[in-house]
mmCIF file of C-alpha atoms (C1' of nucleotides) in Angstrom:
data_model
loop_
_atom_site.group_PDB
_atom_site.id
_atom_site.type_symbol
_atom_site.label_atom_id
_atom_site.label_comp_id
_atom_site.label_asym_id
_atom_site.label_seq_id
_atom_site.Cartn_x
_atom_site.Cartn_y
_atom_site.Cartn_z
ATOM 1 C CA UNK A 1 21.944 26.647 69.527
ATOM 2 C CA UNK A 2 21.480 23.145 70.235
ATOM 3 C CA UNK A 3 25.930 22.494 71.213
ATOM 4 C CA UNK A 4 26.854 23.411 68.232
ATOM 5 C CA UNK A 5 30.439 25.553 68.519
ATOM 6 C CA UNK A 6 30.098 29.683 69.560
ATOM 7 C CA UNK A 7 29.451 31.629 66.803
ATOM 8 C CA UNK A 8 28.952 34.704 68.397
ATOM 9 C CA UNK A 9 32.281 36.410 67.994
ATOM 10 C CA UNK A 10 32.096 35.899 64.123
ATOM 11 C CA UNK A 11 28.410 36.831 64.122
ATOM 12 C CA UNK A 12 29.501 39.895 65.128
ATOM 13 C CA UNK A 13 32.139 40.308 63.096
ATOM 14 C CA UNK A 14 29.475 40.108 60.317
ATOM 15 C CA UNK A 15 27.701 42.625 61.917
ATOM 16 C CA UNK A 16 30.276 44.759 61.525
ATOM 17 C CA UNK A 17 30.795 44.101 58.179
ATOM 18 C CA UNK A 18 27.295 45.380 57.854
ATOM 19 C CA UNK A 19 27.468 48.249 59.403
ATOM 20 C CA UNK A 20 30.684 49.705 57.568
ATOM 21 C CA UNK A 21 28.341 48.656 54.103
ATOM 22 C CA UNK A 22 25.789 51.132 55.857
ATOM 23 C CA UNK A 23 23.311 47.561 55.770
ATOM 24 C CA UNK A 24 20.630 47.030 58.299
ATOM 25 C CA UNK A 25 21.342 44.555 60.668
ATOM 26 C CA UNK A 26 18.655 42.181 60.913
ATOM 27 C CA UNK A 27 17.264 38.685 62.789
ATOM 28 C CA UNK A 28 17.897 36.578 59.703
ATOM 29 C CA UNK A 29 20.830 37.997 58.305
ATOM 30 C CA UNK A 30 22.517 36.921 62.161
ATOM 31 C CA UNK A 31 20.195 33.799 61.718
ATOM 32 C CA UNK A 32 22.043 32.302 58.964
ATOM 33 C CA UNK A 33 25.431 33.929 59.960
ATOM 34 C CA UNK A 34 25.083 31.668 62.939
ATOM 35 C CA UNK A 35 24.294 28.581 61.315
ATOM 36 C CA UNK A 36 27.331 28.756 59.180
ATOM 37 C CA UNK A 37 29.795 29.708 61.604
ATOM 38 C CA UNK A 38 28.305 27.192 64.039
ATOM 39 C CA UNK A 39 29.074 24.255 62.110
ATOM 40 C CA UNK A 40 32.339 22.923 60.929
ATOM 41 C CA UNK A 41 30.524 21.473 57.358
ATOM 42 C CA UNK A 42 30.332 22.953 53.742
ATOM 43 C CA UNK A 43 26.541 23.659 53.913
ATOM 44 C CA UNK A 44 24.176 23.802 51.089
ATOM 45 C CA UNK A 45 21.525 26.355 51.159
ATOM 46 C CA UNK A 46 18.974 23.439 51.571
ATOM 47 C CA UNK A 47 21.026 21.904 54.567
ATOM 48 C CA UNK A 48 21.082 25.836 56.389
ATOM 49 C CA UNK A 49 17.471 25.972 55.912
ATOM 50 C CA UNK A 50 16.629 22.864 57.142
ATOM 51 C CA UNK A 51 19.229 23.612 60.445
ATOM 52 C CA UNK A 52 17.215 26.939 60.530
ATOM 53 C CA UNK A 53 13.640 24.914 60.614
ATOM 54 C CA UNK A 54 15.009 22.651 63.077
ATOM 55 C CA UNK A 55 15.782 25.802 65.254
ATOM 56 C CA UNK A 56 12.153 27.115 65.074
ATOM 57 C CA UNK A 57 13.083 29.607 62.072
ATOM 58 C CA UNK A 58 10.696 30.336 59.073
ATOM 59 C CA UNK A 59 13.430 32.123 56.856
ATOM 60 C CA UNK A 60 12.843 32.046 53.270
ATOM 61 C CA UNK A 61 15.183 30.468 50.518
ATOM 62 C CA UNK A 62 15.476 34.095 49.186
ATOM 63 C CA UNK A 63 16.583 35.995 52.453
ATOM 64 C CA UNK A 64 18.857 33.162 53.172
ATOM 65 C CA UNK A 65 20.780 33.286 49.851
ATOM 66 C CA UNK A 66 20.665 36.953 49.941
ATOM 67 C CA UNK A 67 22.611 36.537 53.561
ATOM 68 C CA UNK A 68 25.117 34.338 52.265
ATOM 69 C CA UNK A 69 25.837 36.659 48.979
ATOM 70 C CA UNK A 70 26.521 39.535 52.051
ATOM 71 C CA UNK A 71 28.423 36.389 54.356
ATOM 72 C CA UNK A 72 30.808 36.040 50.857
ATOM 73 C CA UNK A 73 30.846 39.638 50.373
ATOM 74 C CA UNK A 74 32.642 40.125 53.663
ATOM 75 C CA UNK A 75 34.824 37.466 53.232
ATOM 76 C CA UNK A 76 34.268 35.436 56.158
ATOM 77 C CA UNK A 77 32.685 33.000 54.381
ATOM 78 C CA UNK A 78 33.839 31.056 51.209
ATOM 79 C CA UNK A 79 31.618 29.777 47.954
ATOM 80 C CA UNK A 80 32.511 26.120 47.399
ATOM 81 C CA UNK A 81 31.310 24.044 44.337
ATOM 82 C CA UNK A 82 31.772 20.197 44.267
ATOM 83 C CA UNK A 83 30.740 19.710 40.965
ATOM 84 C CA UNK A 84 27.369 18.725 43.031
ATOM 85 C CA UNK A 85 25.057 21.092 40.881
ATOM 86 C CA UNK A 86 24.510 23.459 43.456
ATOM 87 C CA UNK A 87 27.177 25.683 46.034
ATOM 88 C CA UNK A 88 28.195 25.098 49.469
ATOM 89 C CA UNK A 89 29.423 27.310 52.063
ATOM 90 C CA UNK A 90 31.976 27.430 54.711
ATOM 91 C CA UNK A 91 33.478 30.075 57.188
ATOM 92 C CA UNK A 92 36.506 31.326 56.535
ATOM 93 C CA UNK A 93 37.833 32.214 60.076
ATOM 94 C CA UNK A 94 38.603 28.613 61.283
ATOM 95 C CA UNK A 95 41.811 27.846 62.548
ATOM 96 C CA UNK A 96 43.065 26.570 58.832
ATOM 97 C CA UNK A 97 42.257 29.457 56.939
ATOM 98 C CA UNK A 98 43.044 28.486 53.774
ATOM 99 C CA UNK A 99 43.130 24.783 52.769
ATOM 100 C CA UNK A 100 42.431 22.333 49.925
ATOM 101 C CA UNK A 101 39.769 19.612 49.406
ATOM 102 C CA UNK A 102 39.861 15.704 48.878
ATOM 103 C CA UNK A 103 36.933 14.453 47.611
ATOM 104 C CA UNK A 104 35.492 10.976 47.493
ATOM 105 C CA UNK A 105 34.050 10.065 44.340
ATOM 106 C CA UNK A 106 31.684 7.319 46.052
ATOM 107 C CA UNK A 107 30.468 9.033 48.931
ATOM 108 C CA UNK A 108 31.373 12.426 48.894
ATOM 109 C CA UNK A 109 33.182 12.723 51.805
ATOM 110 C CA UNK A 110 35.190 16.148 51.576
ATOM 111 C CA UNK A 111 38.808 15.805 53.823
ATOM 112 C CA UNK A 112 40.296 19.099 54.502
ATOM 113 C CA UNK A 113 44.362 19.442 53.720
ATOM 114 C CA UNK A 114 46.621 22.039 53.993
ATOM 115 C CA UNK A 115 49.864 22.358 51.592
ATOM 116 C CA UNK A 116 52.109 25.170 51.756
ATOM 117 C CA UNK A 117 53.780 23.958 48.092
ATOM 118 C CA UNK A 118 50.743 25.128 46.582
ATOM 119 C CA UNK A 119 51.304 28.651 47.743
ATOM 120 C CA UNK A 120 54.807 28.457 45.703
ATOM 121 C CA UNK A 121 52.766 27.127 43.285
ATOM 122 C CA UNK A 122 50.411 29.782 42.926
ATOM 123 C CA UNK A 123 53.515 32.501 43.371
ATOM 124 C CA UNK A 124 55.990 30.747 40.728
ATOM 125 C CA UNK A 125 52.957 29.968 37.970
ATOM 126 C CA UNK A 126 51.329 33.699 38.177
ATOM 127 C CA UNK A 127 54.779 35.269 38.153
ATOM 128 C CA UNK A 128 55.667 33.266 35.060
ATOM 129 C CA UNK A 129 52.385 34.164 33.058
ATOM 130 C CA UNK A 130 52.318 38.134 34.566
ATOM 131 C CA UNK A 131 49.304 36.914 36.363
ATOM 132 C CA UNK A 132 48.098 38.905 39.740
ATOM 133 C CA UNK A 133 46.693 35.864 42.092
ATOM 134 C CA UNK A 134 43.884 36.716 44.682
ATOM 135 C CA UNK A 135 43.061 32.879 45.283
ATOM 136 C CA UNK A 136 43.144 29.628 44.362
ATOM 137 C CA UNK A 137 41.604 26.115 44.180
ATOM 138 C CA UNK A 138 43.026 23.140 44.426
ATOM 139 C CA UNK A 139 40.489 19.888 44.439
ATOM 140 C CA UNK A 140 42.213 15.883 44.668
ATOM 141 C CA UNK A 141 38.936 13.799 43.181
ATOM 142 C CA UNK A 142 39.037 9.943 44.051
ATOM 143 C CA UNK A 143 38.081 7.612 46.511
ATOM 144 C CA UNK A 144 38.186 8.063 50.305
ATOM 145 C CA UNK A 145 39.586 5.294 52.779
ATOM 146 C CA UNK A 146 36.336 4.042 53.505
ATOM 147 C CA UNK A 147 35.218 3.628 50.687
ATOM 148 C CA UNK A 148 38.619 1.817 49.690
ATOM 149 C CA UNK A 149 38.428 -0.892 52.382
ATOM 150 C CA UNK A 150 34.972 -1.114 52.192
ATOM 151 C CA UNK A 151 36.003 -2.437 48.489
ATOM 152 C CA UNK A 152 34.264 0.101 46.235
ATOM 153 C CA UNK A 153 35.668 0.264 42.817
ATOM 154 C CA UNK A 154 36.271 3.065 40.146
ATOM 155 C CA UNK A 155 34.681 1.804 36.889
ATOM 156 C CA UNK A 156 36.828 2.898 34.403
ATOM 157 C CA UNK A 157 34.997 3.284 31.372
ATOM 158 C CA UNK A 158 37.058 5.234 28.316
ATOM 159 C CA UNK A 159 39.157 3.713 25.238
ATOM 160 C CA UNK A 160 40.991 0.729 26.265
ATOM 161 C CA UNK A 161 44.164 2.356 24.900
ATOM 162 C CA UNK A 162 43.079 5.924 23.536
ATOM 163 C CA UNK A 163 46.660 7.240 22.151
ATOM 164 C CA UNK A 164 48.087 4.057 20.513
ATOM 165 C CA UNK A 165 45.402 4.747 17.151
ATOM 166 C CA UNK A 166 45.960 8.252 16.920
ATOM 167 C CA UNK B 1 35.543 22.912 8.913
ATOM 168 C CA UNK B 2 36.764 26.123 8.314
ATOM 169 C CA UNK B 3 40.439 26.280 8.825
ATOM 170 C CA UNK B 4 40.102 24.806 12.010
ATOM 171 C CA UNK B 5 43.013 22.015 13.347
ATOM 172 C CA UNK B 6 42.063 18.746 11.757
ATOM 173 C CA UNK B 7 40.376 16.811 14.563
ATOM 174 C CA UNK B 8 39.874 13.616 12.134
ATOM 175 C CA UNK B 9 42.234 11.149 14.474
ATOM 176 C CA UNK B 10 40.271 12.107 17.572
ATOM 177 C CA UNK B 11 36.860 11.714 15.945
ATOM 178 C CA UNK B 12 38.141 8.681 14.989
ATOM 179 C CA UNK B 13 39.138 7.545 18.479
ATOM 180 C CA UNK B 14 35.534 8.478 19.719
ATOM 181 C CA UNK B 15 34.102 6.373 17.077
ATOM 182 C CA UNK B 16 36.180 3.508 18.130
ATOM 183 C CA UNK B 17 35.055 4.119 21.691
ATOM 184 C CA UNK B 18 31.298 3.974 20.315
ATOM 185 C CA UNK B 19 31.988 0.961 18.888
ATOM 186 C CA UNK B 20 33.257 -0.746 22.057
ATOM 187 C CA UNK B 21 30.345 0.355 23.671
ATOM 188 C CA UNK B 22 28.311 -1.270 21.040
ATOM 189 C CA UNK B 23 26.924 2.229 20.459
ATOM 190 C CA UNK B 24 25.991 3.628 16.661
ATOM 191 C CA UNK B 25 28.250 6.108 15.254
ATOM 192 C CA UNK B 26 25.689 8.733 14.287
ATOM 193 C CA UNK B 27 26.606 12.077 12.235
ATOM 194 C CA UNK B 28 25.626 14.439 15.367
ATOM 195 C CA UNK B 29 28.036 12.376 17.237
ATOM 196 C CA UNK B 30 30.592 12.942 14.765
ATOM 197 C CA UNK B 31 29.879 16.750 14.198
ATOM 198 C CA UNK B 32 29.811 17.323 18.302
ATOM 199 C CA UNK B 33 33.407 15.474 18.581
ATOM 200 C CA UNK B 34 34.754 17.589 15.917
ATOM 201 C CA UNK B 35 33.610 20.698 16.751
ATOM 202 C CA UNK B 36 35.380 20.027 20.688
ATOM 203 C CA UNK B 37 38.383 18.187 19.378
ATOM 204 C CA UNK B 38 38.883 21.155 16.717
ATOM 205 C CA UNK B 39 39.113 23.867 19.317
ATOM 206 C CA UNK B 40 41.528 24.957 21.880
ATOM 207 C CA UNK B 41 39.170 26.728 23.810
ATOM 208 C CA UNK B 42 36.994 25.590 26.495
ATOM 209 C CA UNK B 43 33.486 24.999 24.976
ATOM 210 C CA UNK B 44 29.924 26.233 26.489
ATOM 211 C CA UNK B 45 27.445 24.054 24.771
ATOM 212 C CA UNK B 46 25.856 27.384 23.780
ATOM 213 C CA UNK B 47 29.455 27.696 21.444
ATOM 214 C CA UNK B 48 29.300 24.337 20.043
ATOM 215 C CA UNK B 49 25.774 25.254 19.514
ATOM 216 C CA UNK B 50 27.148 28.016 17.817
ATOM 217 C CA UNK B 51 29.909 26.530 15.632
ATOM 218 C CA UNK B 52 27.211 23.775 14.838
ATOM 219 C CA UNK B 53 25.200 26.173 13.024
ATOM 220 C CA UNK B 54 27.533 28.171 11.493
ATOM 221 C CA UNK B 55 28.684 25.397 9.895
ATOM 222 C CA UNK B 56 24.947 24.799 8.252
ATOM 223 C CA UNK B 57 24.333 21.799 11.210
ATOM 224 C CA UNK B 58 21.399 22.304 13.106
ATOM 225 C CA UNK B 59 21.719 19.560 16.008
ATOM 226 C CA UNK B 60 19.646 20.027 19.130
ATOM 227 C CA UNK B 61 21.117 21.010 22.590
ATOM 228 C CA UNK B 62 19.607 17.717 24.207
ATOM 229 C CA UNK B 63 21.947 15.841 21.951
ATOM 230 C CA UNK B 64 25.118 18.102 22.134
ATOM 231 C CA UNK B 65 24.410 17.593 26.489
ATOM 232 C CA UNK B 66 24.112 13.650 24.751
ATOM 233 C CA UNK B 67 26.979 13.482 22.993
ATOM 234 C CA UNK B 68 29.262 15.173 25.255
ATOM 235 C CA UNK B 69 28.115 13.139 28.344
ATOM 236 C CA UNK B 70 29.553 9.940 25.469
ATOM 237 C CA UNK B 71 32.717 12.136 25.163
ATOM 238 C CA UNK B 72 33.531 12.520 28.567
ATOM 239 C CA UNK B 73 32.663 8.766 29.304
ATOM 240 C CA UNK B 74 35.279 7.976 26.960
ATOM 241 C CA UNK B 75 37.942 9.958 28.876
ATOM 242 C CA UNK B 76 38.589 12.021 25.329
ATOM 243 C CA UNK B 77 37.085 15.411 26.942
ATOM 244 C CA UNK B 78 37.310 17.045 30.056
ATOM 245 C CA UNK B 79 34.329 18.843 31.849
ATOM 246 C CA UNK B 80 35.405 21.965 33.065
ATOM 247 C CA UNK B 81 33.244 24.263 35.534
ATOM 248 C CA UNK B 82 34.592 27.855 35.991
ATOM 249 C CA UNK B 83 31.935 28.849 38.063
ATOM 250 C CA UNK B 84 30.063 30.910 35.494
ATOM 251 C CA UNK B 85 26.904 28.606 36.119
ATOM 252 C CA UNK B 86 27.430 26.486 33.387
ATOM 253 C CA UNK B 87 29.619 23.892 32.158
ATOM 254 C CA UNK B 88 32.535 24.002 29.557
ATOM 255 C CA UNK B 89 34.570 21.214 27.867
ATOM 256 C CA UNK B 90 37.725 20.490 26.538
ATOM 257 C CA UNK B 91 39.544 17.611 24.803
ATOM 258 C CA UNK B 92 42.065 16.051 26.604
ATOM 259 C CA UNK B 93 44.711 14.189 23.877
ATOM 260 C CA UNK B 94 46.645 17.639 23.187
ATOM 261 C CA UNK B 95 50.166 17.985 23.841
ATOM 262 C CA UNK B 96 49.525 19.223 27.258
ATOM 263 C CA UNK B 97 46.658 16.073 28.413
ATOM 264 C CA UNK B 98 47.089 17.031 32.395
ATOM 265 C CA UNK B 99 47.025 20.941 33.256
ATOM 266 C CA UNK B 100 45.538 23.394 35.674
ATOM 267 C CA UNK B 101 43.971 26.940 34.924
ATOM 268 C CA UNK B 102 45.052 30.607 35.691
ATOM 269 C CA UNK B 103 41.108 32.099 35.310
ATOM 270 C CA UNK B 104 41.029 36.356 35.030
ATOM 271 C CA UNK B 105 38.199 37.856 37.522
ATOM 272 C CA UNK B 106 37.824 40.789 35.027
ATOM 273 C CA UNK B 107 38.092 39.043 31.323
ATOM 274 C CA UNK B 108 37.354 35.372 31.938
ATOM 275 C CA UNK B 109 40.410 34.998 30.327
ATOM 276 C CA UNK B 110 41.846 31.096 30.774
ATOM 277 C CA UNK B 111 45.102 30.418 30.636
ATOM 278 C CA UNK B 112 46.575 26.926 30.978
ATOM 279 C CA UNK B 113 49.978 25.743 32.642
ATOM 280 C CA UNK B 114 51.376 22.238 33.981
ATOM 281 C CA UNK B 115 52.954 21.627 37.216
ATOM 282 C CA UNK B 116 54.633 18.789 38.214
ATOM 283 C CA UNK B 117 54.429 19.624 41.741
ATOM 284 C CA UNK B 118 50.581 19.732 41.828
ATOM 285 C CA UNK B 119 51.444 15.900 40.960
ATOM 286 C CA UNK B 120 53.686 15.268 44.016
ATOM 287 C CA UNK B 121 51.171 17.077 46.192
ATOM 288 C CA UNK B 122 48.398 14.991 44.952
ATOM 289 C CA UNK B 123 50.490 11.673 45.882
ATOM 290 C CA UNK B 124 51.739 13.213 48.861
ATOM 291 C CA UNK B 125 48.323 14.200 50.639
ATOM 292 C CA UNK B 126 46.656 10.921 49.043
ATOM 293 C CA UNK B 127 49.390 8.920 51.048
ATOM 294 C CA UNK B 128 48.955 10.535 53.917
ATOM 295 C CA UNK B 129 44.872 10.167 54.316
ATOM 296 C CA UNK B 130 44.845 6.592 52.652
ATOM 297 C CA UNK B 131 42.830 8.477 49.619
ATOM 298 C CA UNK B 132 43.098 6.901 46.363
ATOM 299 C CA UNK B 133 43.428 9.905 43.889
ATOM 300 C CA UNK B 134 41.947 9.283 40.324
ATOM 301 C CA UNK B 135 41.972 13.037 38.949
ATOM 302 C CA UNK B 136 42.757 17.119 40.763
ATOM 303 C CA UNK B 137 41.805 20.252 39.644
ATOM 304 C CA UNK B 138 43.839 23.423 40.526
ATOM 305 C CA UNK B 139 42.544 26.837 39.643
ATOM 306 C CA UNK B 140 44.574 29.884 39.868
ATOM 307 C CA UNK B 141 42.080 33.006 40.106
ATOM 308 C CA UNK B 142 43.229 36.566 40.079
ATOM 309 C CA UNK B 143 43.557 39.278 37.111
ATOM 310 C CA UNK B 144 45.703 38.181 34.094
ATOM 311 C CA UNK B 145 48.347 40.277 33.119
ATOM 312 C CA UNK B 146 46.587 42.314 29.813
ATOM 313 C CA UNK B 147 43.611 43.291 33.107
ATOM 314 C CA UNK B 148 46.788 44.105 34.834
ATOM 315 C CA UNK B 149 48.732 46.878 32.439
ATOM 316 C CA UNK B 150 44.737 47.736 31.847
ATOM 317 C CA UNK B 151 44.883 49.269 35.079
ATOM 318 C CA UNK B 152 41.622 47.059 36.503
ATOM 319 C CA UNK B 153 42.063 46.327 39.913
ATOM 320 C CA UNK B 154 40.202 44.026 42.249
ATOM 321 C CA UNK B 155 38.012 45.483 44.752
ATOM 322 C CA UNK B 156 38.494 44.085 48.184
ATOM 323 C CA UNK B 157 34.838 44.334 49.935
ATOM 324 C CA UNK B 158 35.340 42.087 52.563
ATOM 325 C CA UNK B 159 36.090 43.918 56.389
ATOM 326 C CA UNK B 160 38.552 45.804 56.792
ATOM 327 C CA UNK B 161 40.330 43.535 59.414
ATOM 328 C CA UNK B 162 38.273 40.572 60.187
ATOM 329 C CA UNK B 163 40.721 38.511 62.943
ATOM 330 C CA UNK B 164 41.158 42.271 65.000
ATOM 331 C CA UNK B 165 37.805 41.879 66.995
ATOM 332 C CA UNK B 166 37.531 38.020 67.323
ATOM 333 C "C1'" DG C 1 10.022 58.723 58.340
ATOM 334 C "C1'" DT C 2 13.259 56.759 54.999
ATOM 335 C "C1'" DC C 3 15.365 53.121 53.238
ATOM 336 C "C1'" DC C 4 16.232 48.614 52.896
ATOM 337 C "C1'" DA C 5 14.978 43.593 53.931
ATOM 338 C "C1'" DT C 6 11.741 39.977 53.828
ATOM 339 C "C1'" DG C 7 8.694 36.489 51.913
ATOM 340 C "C1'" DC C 8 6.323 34.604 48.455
ATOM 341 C "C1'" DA C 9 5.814 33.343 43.873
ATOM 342 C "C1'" DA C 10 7.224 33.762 39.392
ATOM 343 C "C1'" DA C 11 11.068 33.981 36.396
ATOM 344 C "C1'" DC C 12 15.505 32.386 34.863
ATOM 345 C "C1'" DC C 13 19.181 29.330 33.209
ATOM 346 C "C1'" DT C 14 21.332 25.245 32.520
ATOM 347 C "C1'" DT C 15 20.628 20.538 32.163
ATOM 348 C "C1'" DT C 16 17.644 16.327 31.964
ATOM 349 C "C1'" DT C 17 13.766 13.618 30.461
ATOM 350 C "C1'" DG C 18 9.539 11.746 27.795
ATOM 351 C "C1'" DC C 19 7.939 10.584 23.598
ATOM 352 C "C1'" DA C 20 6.932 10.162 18.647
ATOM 353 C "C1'" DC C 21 9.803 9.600 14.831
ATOM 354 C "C1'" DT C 22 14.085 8.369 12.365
ATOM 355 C "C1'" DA C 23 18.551 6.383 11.492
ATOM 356 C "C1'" DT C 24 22.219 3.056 12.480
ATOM 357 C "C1'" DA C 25 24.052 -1.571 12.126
ATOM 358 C "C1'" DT D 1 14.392 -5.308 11.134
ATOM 359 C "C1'" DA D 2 15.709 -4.519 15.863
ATOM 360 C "C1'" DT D 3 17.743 -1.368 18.581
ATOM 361 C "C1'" DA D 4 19.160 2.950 19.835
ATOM 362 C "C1'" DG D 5 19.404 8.107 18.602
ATOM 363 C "C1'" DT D 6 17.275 12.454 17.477
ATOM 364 C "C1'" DG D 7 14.485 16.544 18.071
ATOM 365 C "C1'" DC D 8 11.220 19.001 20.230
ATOM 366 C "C1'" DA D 9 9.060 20.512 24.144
ATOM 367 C "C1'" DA D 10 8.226 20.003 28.809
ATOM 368 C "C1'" DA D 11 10.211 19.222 33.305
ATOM 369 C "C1'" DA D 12 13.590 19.548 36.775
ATOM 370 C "C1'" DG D 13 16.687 21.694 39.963
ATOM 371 C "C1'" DG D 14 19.278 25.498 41.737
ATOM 372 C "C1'" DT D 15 19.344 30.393 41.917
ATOM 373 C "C1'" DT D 16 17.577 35.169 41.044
ATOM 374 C "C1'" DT D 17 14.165 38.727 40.773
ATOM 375 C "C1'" DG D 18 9.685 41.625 41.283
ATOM 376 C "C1'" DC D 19 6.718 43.381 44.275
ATOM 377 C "C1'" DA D 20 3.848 44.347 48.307
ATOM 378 C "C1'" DT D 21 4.560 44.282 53.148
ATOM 379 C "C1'" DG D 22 7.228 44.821 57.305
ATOM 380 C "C1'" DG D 23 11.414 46.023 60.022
ATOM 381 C "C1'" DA D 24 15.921 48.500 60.953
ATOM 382 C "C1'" DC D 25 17.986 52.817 61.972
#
DNA sequence: GTCCATGCAAACCTTTTGCACTATA
DNA sequence: TATAGTGCAAAAGGTTTGCATGGAC
C-alpha cells in the first residue's frame, strides 16, 4: 500500500455495503475500493488503473468502472465532473464530508472549501420553487494563486461591449 | 421561425463578434445563433439539430459543434453539462444573464433561480485562497415539486449507516 | 452447484478532425 | 480571388455491453 493513508476501515465498510446488496465480495472490487479511499485526490478511472498497475494489479477498465458504479451506489464515494471530458472520483467519508470545489482554469488545480451559506442556500431556493433537495454542486471556475503570481492571464475573448448594440 | 421570441438583436451581436474576429458571417452561423438565442431551454445539439430541420435547414452536426464553440467564444452562450453525457447550451443576454439550476432526478426537469449570496460566497472563498474567480456553477439536484405531488420518491441505496462501523 | 464477476474486445455516444468542395468578403 | 467554412465520413476518447471463462458463497 506503498504509505498511502488506511483504507481498511472504509474498505470494509464497502464490504458491507455488498453484502446487504446480496453482491459477492471479491479481490478487485476491495482492489479499487482501496485505491480510492487511500488517496486524498479526485481520481480518474485512468489514474486508479495506473495506481492499480503500479501495485502489481492486472484489473481491467471494465471491472474497475463496474466497482466504482457499486463504490457510488453505496454512497461512500462521490461522481465528480470537471468539465474534463471524463469523471473523477472521491470518497465521501473524509473528515469534510460535504464541500465545494475551486478550480483553476490554467492548471487545474481543484481547492476544496466548505460553506455552510450554501446549505441555506440550497434550503431557502428549494423551499421557494417546492423543490425536494438530495444534493448539490457548487463549482468557483478561475485561476488559482499560482497560477496568479506566476502571471498567467485569462484571455478574454467575447464582444468588446455585448449589451450596448442590443 | 415559427412563433418563436425574435432572436434578431442577438444574431446580430454574434455577427458583430464574427466580424471582430475577422471571421465570415455564414448562413449556418446565423441559423445555429437563432435557433439558441430563440429558445429558453437548454439545447442538446441533437435539438438544434432538430429545430434545424424542422425548419427545412439541413446543417451538419460538425458545424452546429462549430458554430457553437464561436458562440460560446463570444461569451453570448453558456455551455451547460447536466451530467446526462452530453452537453447543452444556453444564451446568456436574457433578463436573468447569471443563474444557477434546480435539476429533477426523476424528470430532468431544469429550473433556474438567482442568488445573490452564491455571489458573496464566490468573493468570499476567492479572498480567502488568493483565487481569482472568473465564473461558478451551482446545481441544486433533488425531485422538483410536480415529481413530488407525483408521489416519486428517491431511493436511497447507499448503507444503511456508513460512519456506525468506521 | 448456482450465481455473479471478470476480462477482453467490440459497441456505443458524443465530440473532433481530415479533406474535397463551396461560399464569404 | 484568397481565405475560411461546410459537409461528409472517419477518428477519437470515455464509457458500456456481450460473452465465454473463472471465482465467490
Amino acid at each position: 500500500m506503498k504509505g498511502r493513508p488506511d483504507s481498511s476501515p472504509f474498505v470494509r465498510l464497502f464490504g458491507r455495503f455488498l453484502r446487504e446488496q446480496g453482491l459477492p465480495v471479491t479481490h478487485q472490487r476491495e482492489a479499487v475500493a482501496e485505491v480510492v479511499f487511500g488517496s486524498g485526490e479526485h481520481l480518474s478511472v485512468d489514474e486508479i488503473e495506473r495506481v492499480l498497475r503500479s501495485d502489481g494489479q492486472h484489473i481491467g477498465k471494465a471491472t474497475i468502472y463496474r466497482a466504482l458504479d457499486l463504490l457510488v451506489r453505496s454512497k461512500l464515494v462521490a461522481e465528480l465532473d470537471f468539465g474534463e471530458g471524463f469523471k473523477r472520483y472521491e470518497h465521501r467519508l473524509s473528515a469534510d464530508p460535504i464541500h465545494e470545489h475551486l478550480i483553476c482554469l490554467n492548471c487545474n488545480a481543484v481547492t476544496e472549501f466548505q460553506s455552510d451559506e450554501v446549505h441555506r442556500i440550497e434550503a431557502m431556493v428549494s423551499a421557494r420553487h417546492g423543490f425536494r433537495p438530495t444534493r448539490h454542486k457548487l463549482e468557483i471556475y478561475g485561476l488559482c494563486q499560482e497560477c496568479t503570481v506566476a502571471g498567467v492571464e485569462v484571455t478574454p475573448e467575447g464582444l468588446t461591449c455585448p449589451i450596448e448594440t442590443v
